[in-house]
mmCIF file of C-alpha atoms in Angstrom:
data_model
loop_
_atom_site.group_PDB
_atom_site.id
_atom_site.type_symbol
_atom_site.label_atom_id
_atom_site.label_comp_id
_atom_site.label_asym_id
_atom_site.label_seq_id
_atom_site.Cartn_x
_atom_site.Cartn_y
_atom_site.Cartn_z
ATOM 1 C CA MET A 586 0.000 0.000 0.000
ATOM 2 C CA ARG A 587 2.737 2.395 -1.049
ATOM 3 C CA TRP A 588 0.282 5.050 -2.249
ATOM 4 C CA VAL A 589 -1.287 5.122 1.210
ATOM 5 C CA ARG A 590 2.086 5.728 2.874
ATOM 6 C CA ARG A 591 2.911 8.477 0.374
ATOM 7 C CA ALA A 592 -0.488 10.088 0.831
ATOM 8 C CA LEU A 593 -0.493 9.836 4.604
ATOM 9 C CA VAL A 594 3.036 10.627 5.648
ATOM 10 C CA GLY A 595 4.869 11.836 2.583
ATOM 11 C CA GLY A 596 8.261 10.640 1.494
ATOM 12 C CA LEU A 597 8.962 7.819 -0.946
ATOM 13 C CA TRP A 598 9.166 10.139 -3.921
ATOM 14 C CA PRO A 599 10.313 8.418 -7.131
ATOM 15 C CA TRP A 600 13.475 9.535 -8.920
ATOM 16 C CA TYR A 601 11.489 11.257 -11.664
ATOM 17 C CA SER A 602 9.748 13.522 -9.129
ATOM 18 C CA ASN A 603 12.665 15.948 -9.441
ATOM 19 C CA ILE A 604 12.298 16.413 -13.204
ATOM 20 C CA ALA A 605 10.089 19.172 -14.586
ATOM 21 C CA PRO A 606 7.318 19.058 -15.734
ATOM 22 C CA ILE A 607 6.621 15.745 -13.982
ATOM 23 C CA SER A 608 7.544 17.293 -10.640
ATOM 24 C CA TRP A 609 4.931 20.015 -11.174
ATOM 25 C CA LEU A 610 2.200 17.484 -11.902
ATOM 26 C CA LEU A 611 3.087 15.354 -8.896
ATOM 27 C CA GLN A 612 3.197 18.342 -6.573
ATOM 28 C CA ARG A 613 -0.130 19.630 -7.924
ATOM 29 C CA ASP A 614 -1.760 16.261 -7.226
ATOM 30 C CA VAL A 615 -0.346 16.138 -3.699
ATOM 31 C CA ASP A 616 -1.318 19.737 -2.942
ATOM 32 C CA GLU A 617 -4.847 19.142 -4.255
ATOM 33 C CA GLY A 618 -5.219 16.000 -2.187
ATOM 34 C CA ARG A 619 -3.943 17.666 0.955
ATOM 35 C CA GLU A 620 -6.448 20.508 0.527
ATOM 36 C CA HIS A 621 -9.170 17.915 1.020
ATOM 37 C CA LEU A 622 -7.498 15.662 3.580
ATOM 38 C CA ASN A 623 -4.121 16.245 5.213
ATOM 39 C CA PHE A 624 -2.885 13.766 7.796
ATOM 40 C CA SER A 625 0.049 16.061 8.557
ATOM 41 C CA GLU A 626 -2.200 18.741 10.030
ATOM 42 C CA TRP A 627 -4.338 17.164 12.732
ATOM 43 C CA ASN A 628 -5.248 20.495 14.318
ATOM 44 C CA ARG A 629 -7.201 21.781 11.318
ATOM 45 C CA GLU A 630 -10.650 20.562 10.359
ATOM 46 C CA GLN A 631 -10.467 17.742 7.844
ATOM 47 C CA GLY A 632 -13.595 18.674 5.920
ATOM 48 C CA GLU A 633 -13.720 15.601 3.722
ATOM 49 C CA ALA A 634 -12.246 13.036 6.089
ATOM 50 C CA GLY A 635 -15.562 11.253 6.489
ATOM 51 C CA GLU A 636 -15.689 10.731 2.740
ATOM 52 C CA ALA A 637 -12.286 9.037 2.614
ATOM 53 C CA ALA A 638 -13.689 5.555 3.191
ATOM 54 C CA GLU A 639 -16.387 6.147 0.584
ATOM 55 C CA THR A 640 -13.747 7.219 -1.935
ATOM 56 C CA VAL A 641 -11.785 4.013 -1.375
ATOM 57 C CA GLU A 642 -14.950 1.913 -1.514
ATOM 58 C CA GLU A 643 -15.979 3.522 -4.828
ATOM 59 C CA GLY A 644 -12.593 2.611 -6.287
ATOM 60 C CA THR A 645 -11.451 6.156 -6.989
ATOM 61 C CA MET A 646 -8.530 5.829 -4.567
ATOM 62 C CA PRO A 647 -5.840 5.151 -5.385
ATOM 63 C CA PRO A 648 -6.316 7.245 -8.521
ATOM 64 C CA GLY A 649 -6.310 5.500 -11.866
ATOM 65 C CA ASN A 650 -3.428 7.566 -13.222
ATOM 66 C CA TYR A 651 -1.332 6.500 -10.222
ATOM 67 C CA LEU A 652 -2.181 2.838 -10.799
ATOM 68 C CA LEU A 653 -1.073 3.095 -14.434
ATOM 69 C CA THR A 654 2.493 3.738 -13.341
ATOM 70 C CA HIS A 655 2.336 1.817 -10.038
ATOM 71 C CA PRO A 656 0.322 -1.379 -10.614
ATOM 72 C CA GLU A 657 1.711 -2.817 -7.379
ATOM 73 C CA ALA A 658 -0.349 -0.208 -5.509
ATOM 74 C CA ARG A 659 -3.605 -1.879 -6.547
ATOM 75 C CA LEU A 660 -5.443 -2.959 -3.414
ATOM 76 C CA ASP A 661 -6.949 -6.404 -3.001
ATOM 77 C CA ASP A 662 -10.320 -6.917 -1.307
ATOM 78 C CA ALA A 663 -8.790 -7.533 2.138
ATOM 79 C CA GLU A 664 -6.659 -4.369 1.924
ATOM 80 C CA ILE A 665 -9.656 -2.330 0.801
ATOM 81 C CA ALA A 666 -11.763 -3.629 3.685
ATOM 82 C CA ALA A 667 -9.004 -2.949 6.231
ATOM 83 C CA LEU A 668 -8.398 0.560 4.920
ATOM 84 C CA ILE A 669 -12.113 1.399 4.928
ATOM 85 C CA ALA A 670 -12.503 0.065 8.477
ATOM 86 C CA GLY A 671 -9.536 2.094 9.653
ATOM 87 C CA LEU A 672 -10.721 5.293 7.979
ATOM 88 C CA GLU A 673 -14.229 4.912 9.400
ATOM 89 C CA ALA A 674 -12.858 4.150 12.875
ATOM 90 C CA THR A 675 -10.648 7.233 12.717
ATOM 91 C CA PHE A 676 -12.900 9.756 10.987
ATOM 92 C CA GLY A 677 -16.410 8.361 11.056
ATOM 93 C CA GLU A 678 -18.630 8.116 8.031
ATOM 94 C CA ALA A 679 -19.371 10.799 5.436
ATOM 95 C CA ASP A 680 -22.138 12.410 7.484
ATOM 96 C CA GLY A 681 -20.322 12.136 10.821
ATOM 97 C CA ASP A 682 -17.781 14.302 12.637
ATOM 98 C CA ASN A 683 -14.972 15.034 10.202
ATOM 99 C CA SER A 684 -12.685 17.057 12.402
ATOM 100 C CA GLY A 685 -10.137 14.292 12.946
ATOM 101 C CA PRO A 686 -8.816 12.980 16.216
ATOM 102 C CA GLY A 687 -7.023 16.202 17.143
ATOM 103 C CA GLY A 688 -3.549 16.551 18.526
ATOM 104 C CA GLY A 689 -0.401 16.882 16.495
ATOM 105 C CA ASN A 690 1.709 19.958 16.232
ATOM 106 C CA GLY A 691 0.415 21.276 12.915
ATOM 107 C CA GLY A 692 3.993 21.974 11.905
ATOM 108 C CA GLY A 693 5.213 22.482 8.393
ATOM 109 C CA ASP A 694 5.523 19.672 5.919
ATOM 110 C CA ASN A 695 8.509 19.312 3.648
ATOM 111 C CA SER A 696 7.691 15.976 2.080
ATOM 112 C CA GLY A 697 7.095 17.228 -1.471
ATOM 113 C CA PRO A 698 9.522 16.823 -4.353
ATOM 114 C CA GLY A 699 12.878 18.187 -3.309
ATOM 115 C CA GLY A 700 11.536 18.929 0.140
ATOM 116 C CA GLY A 701 13.259 16.294 2.236
ATOM 117 C CA ASN A 702 12.114 12.907 3.372
ATOM 118 C CA GLY A 703 9.016 13.887 5.329
ATOM 119 C CA ASP A 704 10.767 13.434 8.662
ATOM 120 C CA GLY A 705 11.622 17.107 9.028
ATOM 121 C CA ASP A 706 15.197 16.525 7.848
#
């Protein structure tokens, strides 16, 4: 579930993520995704967190364009069920409380292309 790790905690950027214009496209996708749901910022409201499980269940996550270049990221039924259960346990369902569990320091994130390894280094 490499795409989940990349989406949740950053890091694991491929070698081509430092080459324009690919780097721009990758960063745009990450920035767009983090506008909707950002696991690096627990202290801000996660407006669409409750919809995360629904998105996985519908098959729109991981995105199709990601799966084209990373077929190993395709989830099997057991992985899908586990991810959905975890998302619902953490954030509730689409019509529930979407504010996230709270906590965290809300610090900056440098896990984008050329931005370090996501560990603050």
